[in-house]
């Protein structure tokens, strides 16, 4: 215990000033300051922490403030240690010279966290230097800025020519502050300010200074100011004396203050939430606190001290790390920061921040004082955060490419309209050989239309036809098709932890997801292998990492797992990017997984992937669960009858010449009177001069939209119906133009029968 007391006492003893930690703001806001601040300034440290009553900026002598800030900012920018001298204002109004040594504390990312340093009292040293440089000036400064109160007095004689009192003719600021005299003291009676000194023992001593040229020095407690004072007096000339008053209250209380400070330090050490220790450079603990013993998995601090024989071997996962740290510590005097992996008592490993500083006792023996923070959880959270941020960035990239896909789908649809339409027109008027060729063209056009739909699914523009689906039944019913889609040397294992899993989804799109993921798993397996499909449910709550991308609730999950070759990390981050593929051009388009991604997110779900080289890959699909429906609703198929015209006139407005030619040929085939226009002015002219029953118009055209053209016609009291057509997706169109609905819209590309039926239905509904 004695050795421990000496250690903590020595730490405080060598602090000739105070330590601090502050923020780099306009006030130098203090977050920590040691008790030496009280002794130097006269203020309580509690009054400056957090700028409670005043800031450290307020205490810097006004003339020195800009100089201090310029020096500190320069060194913070250069990340070097700064050293400067300036003056502080004490509570009693006087100024004291200090020297500050400090530096910035930066985070791993380079962010400035705090400024730390030590402020030392160099007042007497500074005064001495000033005396040496300029004797006259230094004497004046010494007098005015002395740590001691100084009064120059001349004697006052009574009627018997005996010394009755002393009259002050000059006093410094410290004297006035010490005796709380706010008014000038020149001409004041010495004993009126300090009545206690009228007592015979004291007054007689001052008289002897004048009469016998004695030099006196004594200590006494002055009740009027409640301080211990050291008084020194000597004779000047012409029966004048100098009296010096030095406040020695702190020195009188030195032992008590050291003991109290040591106890406070002990309390901080033992009750700190972070691990703290004192060790020898050889690698033995001298003292550890409770937080560190719990962190290391020991029952008590003493057990750590007794059990850990070598810090390097017993605690460091890599003993060489401590060797490197020790080498650095022996060559620096500042606190250093390290991140390492350590072993607990049970052998488990954890990561921690280590803040380490070399200190010495009175015999110059070196010790290491350390602070340990377990950051294992923080690192996991950071890793998960980075993973989620990566997912967000990926989603943003997918959204951008999705917009491109939507525009591309529109252009492709316009190209497919004449290909599909004209091939249908020609089929009835050609021989069998030509029919076969035309059917091949139609088949290719329909395949292209399906590809466009996949692009629209990816772009999240395609309108999905949702219904209530039991996903477990869907997998079971789809099993035969799945087995027929993969190689015979691959085992398929389908299992479920739930009897039913109801979701609201587009059945066709979900089947596409299942098929794409299964085929993708097959392609990852070289030779014999196994694919497992497993369904279950999972609840997403606020503490779930996926809460940032999914709403709270229950989700149906389906894992697609293969034991294939795995996906390398550099490829894994791009697998959902459209057109990205590692397959040859003739065996992969790069749209399979991106289409899956688009479908899942269009259904308000989520998809993740985990892969390990030479072990396999798992795709996890998550879709929100709904309540089981009470009644199955089935829709009846729509009629596809075709109807011929009854003398009606139709105006086609289309800026794409190929689409215009096709629609004109189709309508003429159905015996309609057909007018055409490619822009607004031409269309309005024909509407005015002709009796038009129906206007078939493209929606998005240069200079005007189809709905706008229809409004112009209605404003001119032209009575006609309208059919809108577009290569954009119906869902996008209806959001952009609310007046457009299923009854007055047809999506490109369309078949002859679908187009004819739509035209006939609109005309039959004439008011």
Coordinates of C-alpha atoms in Angstrom, one line a residue, residues 229-645:
X229 CA 0.8 34.4 4.7
X230 CA 4.6 34.5 4.6
X231 CA 5.7 38.0 5.5
X232 CA 9.1 39.4 4.6
X233 CA 10.2 43.0 5.4
X234 CA 13.4 44.9 5.0
X235 CA 14.5 48.5 5.2
X236 CA 14.8 50.7 2.1
X237 CA 16.1 54.2 2.5
X238 CA 15.0 57.3 4.3
X239 CA 13.2 55.3 6.9
X240 CA 11.1 53.4 4.4
X241 CA 10.4 49.7 4.4
X242 CA 9.3 47.1 1.9
X243 CA 6.8 44.4 3.1
X244 CA 6.2 41.3 1.0
X245 CA 3.2 39.1 1.5
X246 CA 3.2 35.6 0.0
X247 CA 0.2 33.4 0.1
X248 CA 1.4 30.0 1.3
X249 CA -2.0 28.5 2.0
X250 CA -1.5 25.9 -0.7
X251 CA 2.0 24.9 0.6
X252 CA 0.6 24.6 4.1
X253 CA -2.1 22.3 2.8
X254 CA 0.2 20.5 0.3
X255 CA 0.3 17.2 2.0
X256 CA -3.5 17.2 2.5
X257 CA -4.1 18.2 -1.1
X258 CA -1.8 15.5 -2.4
X259 CA -3.5 12.9 -0.3
X260 CA -6.9 14.1 -1.5
X261 CA -5.8 14.2 -5.1
X262 CA -4.3 10.7 -4.8
X263 CA -7.6 9.4 -3.4
X264 CA -9.5 11.0 -6.3
X265 CA -7.2 9.5 -8.8
X266 CA -7.6 6.1 -7.1
X267 CA -11.4 6.5 -7.3
X268 CA -11.2 7.3 -11.0
X269 CA -8.8 4.4 -11.6
X270 CA -10.9 1.8 -9.8
X271 CA -14.3 2.9 -11.0
X272 CA -13.5 3.9 -14.6
X273 CA -15.8 2.2 -17.2
X274 CA -12.7 1.5 -19.3
X275 CA -9.9 -0.9 -18.4
X276 CA -6.9 0.8 -16.8
X277 CA -3.6 -0.7 -15.6
X278 CA -0.1 0.1 -14.4
X279 CA 2.6 -2.3 -15.6
X280 CA 6.4 -2.7 -15.7
X281 CA 8.2 -2.5 -19.0
X282 CA 9.1 -6.2 -18.4
X283 CA 5.5 -7.2 -18.8
X284 CA 4.0 -7.6 -15.3
X285 CA 0.9 -5.9 -14.0
X286 CA 1.4 -3.8 -10.8
X287 CA -2.3 -2.7 -10.7
X288 CA -5.4 -3.2 -12.8
X289 CA -8.9 -1.9 -12.3
X290 CA -12.2 -3.9 -12.1
X291 CA -13.2 -3.0 -15.6
X292 CA -10.1 -4.5 -17.1
X293 CA -10.4 -7.7 -15.0
X294 CA -13.9 -8.2 -16.2
X295 CA -12.9 -7.4 -19.8
X296 CA -10.2 -10.1 -19.6
X297 CA -12.6 -12.6 -17.9
X298 CA -11.0 -12.8 -14.5
X299 CA -12.9 -12.7 -11.1
X300 CA -11.0 -9.8 -9.6
X301 CA -8.2 -7.3 -10.4
X302 CA -5.9 -9.1 -8.0
X303 CA -6.4 -12.4 -9.9
X304 CA -5.2 -10.6 -13.1
X305 CA -2.0 -9.4 -11.3
X306 CA -1.3 -12.9 -9.9
X307 CA -2.3 -14.9 -13.0
X308 CA -0.7 -12.9 -15.9
X309 CA 3.0 -13.7 -15.7
X310 CA 3.8 -12.2 -19.1
X311 CA 1.6 -9.6 -20.7
X312 CA 3.1 -10.4 -24.1
X313 CA 2.6 -14.2 -24.0
X314 CA -0.6 -14.3 -21.9
X315 CA -2.6 -11.5 -23.3
X316 CA -1.4 -10.5 -26.8
X317 CA -2.7 -12.7 -29.7
X318 CA 0.6 -11.8 -31.4
X319 CA 3.3 -11.3 -28.7
X320 CA 5.5 -9.3 -31.2
X321 CA 2.9 -6.5 -31.1
X322 CA 3.9 -5.6 -27.6
X323 CA 7.5 -5.7 -28.6
X324 CA 6.8 -3.1 -31.2
X325 CA 4.8 -1.0 -28.8
X326 CA 7.4 -1.1 -26.1
X327 CA 10.1 0.0 -28.6
X328 CA 8.0 3.0 -29.6
X329 CA 7.1 3.9 -26.0
X330 CA 10.7 4.0 -24.8
X331 CA 11.4 6.6 -27.5
X332 CA 8.4 8.9 -26.8
X333 CA 7.0 10.9 -23.9
X334 CA 3.5 11.3 -25.3
X335 CA 0.5 9.1 -25.0
X336 CA 0.1 6.7 -28.0
X337 CA -2.8 4.8 -29.4
X338 CA -2.8 1.3 -30.7
X339 CA -5.4 -1.3 -31.9
X340 CA -4.6 -4.9 -31.2
X341 CA -6.2 -8.3 -30.6
X342 CA -6.0 -9.8 -27.1
X343 CA -6.8 -13.1 -25.4
X344 CA -9.2 -13.5 -22.5
X345 CA -8.8 -16.0 -19.7
X346 CA -10.9 -18.5 -21.6
X347 CA -8.9 -18.2 -24.7
X348 CA -11.4 -16.1 -26.7
X349 CA -10.1 -13.2 -28.7
X350 CA -11.3 -9.6 -28.6
X351 CA -10.2 -6.3 -30.3
X352 CA -9.3 -3.3 -28.2
X353 CA -8.1 0.3 -28.3
X354 CA -5.0 0.7 -26.2
X355 CA -3.9 4.2 -25.0
X356 CA -0.4 4.0 -23.5
X357 CA 2.0 6.4 -21.8
X358 CA 5.4 6.0 -20.3
X359 CA 5.8 7.5 -16.8
X360 CA 8.6 7.5 -14.2
X361 CA 8.7 7.5 -10.4
X362 CA 11.0 9.6 -8.2
X363 CA 13.8 7.1 -8.8
X364 CA 13.4 7.4 -12.6
X365 CA 12.1 3.9 -12.9
X366 CA 9.9 3.5 -16.0
X367 CA 6.3 2.2 -15.8
X368 CA 3.5 2.0 -18.4
X369 CA 0.1 3.5 -17.7
X370 CA -2.6 2.2 -20.0
X371 CA -6.3 2.5 -20.9
X372 CA -8.0 -0.3 -22.7
X373 CA -11.4 -0.1 -24.5
X374 CA -13.0 -3.3 -25.9
X375 CA -14.1 -2.4 -29.5
X376 CA -15.2 -5.8 -30.7
X377 CA -18.9 -4.8 -30.8
X378 CA -18.0 -1.5 -32.4
X379 CA -16.0 -3.1 -35.1
X380 CA -18.9 -5.5 -35.9
X381 CA -21.4 -2.6 -36.0
X382 CA -19.0 -0.7 -38.3
X383 CA -18.6 -3.7 -40.5
X384 CA -22.4 -4.2 -40.7
X385 CA -22.9 -0.5 -41.3
X386 CA -20.4 -0.5 -44.2
X387 CA -22.2 -3.6 -45.6
X388 CA -25.5 -1.8 -45.4
X389 CA -24.1 1.4 -46.9
X390 CA -22.7 -0.8 -49.8
X391 CA -26.2 -2.2 -50.3
X392 CA -27.7 1.3 -50.4
X393 CA -25.1 2.4 -53.0
X394 CA -25.9 -0.8 -55.0
X395 CA -29.6 0.0 -54.8
X396 CA -29.0 3.5 -56.1
X397 CA -26.9 2.2 -59.0
X398 CA -29.6 -0.3 -59.8
X399 CA -32.2 2.5 -59.8
X400 CA -30.1 4.6 -62.2
X401 CA -29.6 1.7 -64.6
X402 CA -33.3 0.9 -64.2
X403 CA -34.3 4.3 -65.6
X404 CA -32.0 3.6 -68.6
X405 CA -33.7 0.2 -69.0
X406 CA -37.1 1.8 -69.0
X407 CA -36.2 4.2 -71.8
X408 CA -34.6 1.4 -73.8
X409 CA -37.7 -0.7 -73.4
X410 CA -39.8 2.1 -74.9
X411 CA -37.6 2.4 -78.0
X412 CA -37.5 -1.4 -78.4
X413 CA -41.3 -1.6 -78.2
X414 CA -41.6 1.0 -80.9
X415 CA -39.4 -1.1 -83.1
X416 CA -41.3 -4.3 -82.4
X417 CA -44.7 -2.8 -83.3
X418 CA -44.1 -3.0 -87.1
X419 CA -42.2 -6.2 -86.9
X420 CA -44.9 -8.0 -85.1
X421 CA -47.8 -6.3 -86.8
X422 CA -46.7 -6.5 -90.4
X423 CA -45.7 -10.2 -90.0
X424 CA -49.3 -10.9 -88.8
X425 CA -50.8 -8.9 -91.7
X426 CA -48.7 -11.0 -94.2
X427 CA -49.5 -14.4 -92.8
X428 CA -53.0 -14.7 -94.3
X429 CA -51.8 -13.8 -97.8
X430 CA -48.8 -16.1 -98.4
X431 CA -48.0 -19.7 -99.0
X432 CA -46.9 -22.3 -96.4
X433 CA -43.2 -21.7 -96.8
X434 CA -43.7 -18.0 -96.4
X435 CA -46.0 -18.6 -93.4
X436 CA -43.2 -20.6 -91.7
X437 CA -40.8 -17.8 -92.2
X438 CA -43.3 -15.2 -91.0
X439 CA -44.1 -17.3 -87.9
X440 CA -40.4 -17.4 -87.1
X441 CA -40.4 -13.6 -87.3
X442 CA -43.4 -13.4 -85.1
X443 CA -41.9 -15.9 -82.6
X444 CA -38.7 -13.8 -82.5
X445 CA -40.8 -10.6 -82.0
X446 CA -42.7 -12.2 -79.2
X447 CA -39.4 -13.4 -77.6
X448 CA -38.1 -9.9 -77.9
X449 CA -41.2 -8.6 -76.3
X450 CA -40.6 -10.9 -73.3
X451 CA -37.0 -9.5 -73.1
X452 CA -38.4 -6.0 -73.0
X453 CA -40.8 -7.1 -70.2
X454 CA -37.7 -8.3 -68.3
X455 CA -36.1 -4.9 -68.8
X456 CA -39.3 -3.3 -67.5
X457 CA -39.3 -5.6 -64.5
X458 CA -35.7 -4.7 -63.8
X459 CA -36.4 -1.0 -64.2
X460 CA -39.4 -1.4 -61.7
X461 CA -41.6 0.2 -64.4
X462 CA -43.6 -3.0 -65.3
X463 CA -47.0 -3.3 -63.7
X464 CA -47.1 -6.4 -61.7
X465 CA -50.3 -8.4 -61.5
X466 CA -50.4 -9.4 -57.9
X467 CA -52.6 -12.1 -56.3
X468 CA -52.6 -14.0 -53.1
X469 CA -50.1 -16.9 -53.4
X470 CA -49.0 -19.7 -51.1
X471 CA -45.3 -19.7 -51.8
X472 CA -44.8 -23.2 -50.3
X473 CA -47.4 -24.6 -52.8
X474 CA -45.8 -22.7 -55.6
X475 CA -42.5 -24.3 -55.0
X476 CA -44.1 -27.8 -54.7
X477 CA -46.1 -27.3 -57.9
X478 CA -43.0 -25.9 -59.7
X479 CA -40.7 -28.7 -58.6
X480 CA -41.2 -30.8 -61.7
X481 CA -40.2 -27.9 -64.0
X482 CA -37.2 -27.1 -61.7
X483 CA -36.0 -30.7 -61.9
X484 CA -36.4 -30.6 -65.7
X485 CA -34.3 -27.4 -65.9
X486 CA -31.2 -28.7 -64.2
X487 CA -28.7 -31.4 -65.0
X488 CA -29.4 -35.0 -64.0
X489 CA -26.1 -35.2 -62.0
X490 CA -27.3 -32.5 -59.6
X491 CA -29.4 -33.5 -56.5
X492 CA -32.4 -31.2 -55.7
X493 CA -33.5 -31.0 -52.1
X494 CA -36.7 -29.0 -51.4
X495 CA -37.7 -28.6 -47.7
X496 CA -39.9 -26.3 -45.7
X497 CA -40.2 -25.4 -42.0
X498 CA -43.8 -24.0 -42.6
X499 CA -46.9 -25.6 -44.0
X500 CA -48.1 -22.4 -45.8
X501 CA -46.5 -19.1 -46.7
X502 CA -49.0 -16.6 -48.1
X503 CA -47.7 -13.5 -49.9
X504 CA -49.1 -11.0 -52.4
X505 CA -47.1 -11.4 -55.6
X506 CA -47.1 -11.8 -59.3
X507 CA -47.1 -15.6 -59.8
X508 CA -45.3 -15.5 -63.1
X509 CA -42.6 -13.3 -61.9
X510 CA -42.0 -15.4 -58.8
X511 CA -41.7 -18.5 -60.9
X512 CA -39.1 -16.6 -63.0
X513 CA -37.2 -15.8 -59.7
X514 CA -37.2 -19.5 -58.6
X515 CA -36.1 -20.7 -62.0
X516 CA -33.4 -18.1 -62.4
X517 CA -31.9 -18.7 -59.0
X518 CA -32.0 -22.5 -59.5
X519 CA -30.4 -22.4 -62.9
X520 CA -27.8 -19.9 -61.5
X521 CA -27.0 -22.5 -58.7
X522 CA -26.6 -25.2 -61.3
X523 CA -24.2 -23.2 -63.4
X524 CA -22.0 -22.7 -60.3
X525 CA -21.6 -26.5 -59.9
X526 CA -19.0 -28.3 -61.9
X527 CA -19.9 -32.0 -62.2
X528 CA -22.0 -33.7 -59.4
X529 CA -23.5 -31.4 -56.8
X530 CA -26.5 -30.5 -54.7
X531 CA -29.0 -27.6 -54.7
X532 CA -31.2 -27.0 -51.6
X533 CA -34.3 -24.9 -51.6
X534 CA -35.6 -24.1 -48.1
X535 CA -38.6 -22.0 -47.0
X536 CA -39.2 -20.6 -43.6
X537 CA -40.3 -17.3 -41.9
X538 CA -38.3 -14.6 -40.1
X539 CA -39.4 -11.6 -38.0
X540 CA -37.7 -8.2 -38.7
X541 CA -37.6 -6.0 -35.6
X542 CA -35.9 -2.6 -35.0
X543 CA -32.7 -4.3 -33.6
X544 CA -32.3 -6.4 -36.8
X545 CA -29.5 -5.2 -39.1
X546 CA -32.0 -5.5 -42.0
X547 CA -34.4 -3.0 -40.4
X548 CA -32.7 -0.3 -42.4
X549 CA -33.8 -1.8 -45.7
X550 CA -37.0 -3.6 -44.6
X551 CA -40.1 -2.6 -42.7
X552 CA -40.9 -4.4 -39.4
X553 CA -42.9 -7.5 -39.7
X554 CA -42.8 -11.2 -40.7
X555 CA -41.1 -12.2 -43.9
X556 CA -41.2 -15.4 -45.9
X557 CA -37.7 -16.5 -46.6
X558 CA -36.4 -18.9 -49.3
X559 CA -32.8 -20.0 -49.3
X560 CA -31.3 -21.2 -52.6
X561 CA -28.0 -23.0 -51.6
X562 CA -25.5 -24.8 -53.8
X563 CA -22.2 -26.6 -53.0
X564 CA -20.5 -25.1 -56.1
X565 CA -17.3 -23.2 -56.6
X566 CA -18.4 -20.0 -54.8
X567 CA -18.2 -16.4 -56.0
X568 CA -15.0 -14.4 -55.6
X569 CA -15.4 -11.1 -53.6
X570 CA -14.6 -8.9 -56.6
X571 CA -17.4 -10.5 -58.6
X572 CA -19.9 -10.8 -55.7
X573 CA -20.3 -7.0 -55.4
X574 CA -21.4 -6.8 -59.1
X575 CA -23.7 -9.9 -59.5
X576 CA -26.9 -7.8 -59.5
X577 CA -25.6 -5.3 -62.0
X578 CA -27.4 -5.5 -65.3
X579 CA -25.5 -7.2 -68.1
X580 CA -22.7 -8.1 -65.8
X581 CA -21.8 -11.8 -66.4
X582 CA -18.8 -14.1 -66.2
X583 CA -20.3 -16.4 -68.8
X584 CA -19.5 -16.4 -72.5
X585 CA -21.6 -14.2 -74.7
X586 CA -23.5 -17.2 -76.1
X587 CA -24.5 -18.6 -72.7
X588 CA -25.5 -15.5 -70.6
X589 CA -27.1 -12.1 -71.0
X590 CA -26.2 -10.7 -67.6
X591 CA -29.9 -10.0 -66.9
X592 CA -30.8 -13.1 -64.9
X593 CA -29.9 -11.9 -61.4
X594 CA -30.6 -8.3 -62.1
X595 CA -34.1 -9.3 -63.1
X596 CA -34.5 -11.3 -59.9
X597 CA -33.3 -8.3 -58.0
X598 CA -35.8 -6.0 -59.7
X599 CA -38.7 -8.5 -59.1
X600 CA -37.9 -8.9 -55.4
X601 CA -37.7 -5.2 -54.7
X602 CA -40.8 -4.5 -56.8
X603 CA -42.5 -6.8 -54.3
X604 CA -41.1 -4.8 -51.3
X605 CA -38.8 -7.6 -50.5
X606 CA -35.0 -8.1 -50.2
X607 CA -32.4 -10.4 -51.5
X608 CA -28.9 -11.2 -50.0
X609 CA -26.1 -13.4 -51.1
X610 CA -23.3 -15.1 -49.1
X611 CA -20.6 -17.1 -50.7
X612 CA -17.4 -18.9 -49.8
X613 CA -14.9 -20.1 -52.4
X614 CA -14.9 -23.9 -52.9
X615 CA -17.8 -24.2 -50.4
X616 CA -20.8 -22.8 -52.2
X617 CA -23.3 -19.9 -52.3
X618 CA -26.7 -19.1 -50.7
X619 CA -29.2 -16.6 -52.1
X620 CA -31.8 -15.5 -49.5
X621 CA -35.1 -14.1 -50.8
X622 CA -37.3 -12.3 -48.3
X623 CA -40.9 -11.3 -49.1
X624 CA -43.5 -9.8 -46.7
X625 CA -46.1 -12.3 -45.4
X626 CA -49.9 -11.6 -45.6
X627 CA -52.8 -13.2 -43.8
X628 CA -54.2 -16.4 -45.4
X629 CA -57.1 -15.4 -47.7
X630 CA -60.5 -16.7 -46.8
X631 CA -61.7 -17.1 -50.4
X632 CA -59.8 -17.7 -53.6
X633 CA -60.7 -15.2 -56.2
X634 CA -60.3 -16.2 -59.9
X635 CA -60.6 -13.9 -62.9
X636 CA -62.3 -15.0 -66.0
X637 CA -60.5 -14.7 -69.4
X638 CA -61.5 -11.7 -71.6
X639 CA -63.0 -12.1 -75.0
X640 CA -60.8 -11.7 -78.0
X641 CA -63.5 -11.3 -80.7
X642 CA -62.7 -9.0 -83.6
X643 CA -65.3 -6.6 -85.0
X644 CA -65.4 -5.0 -88.4
X645 CA -66.0 -1.2 -88.9

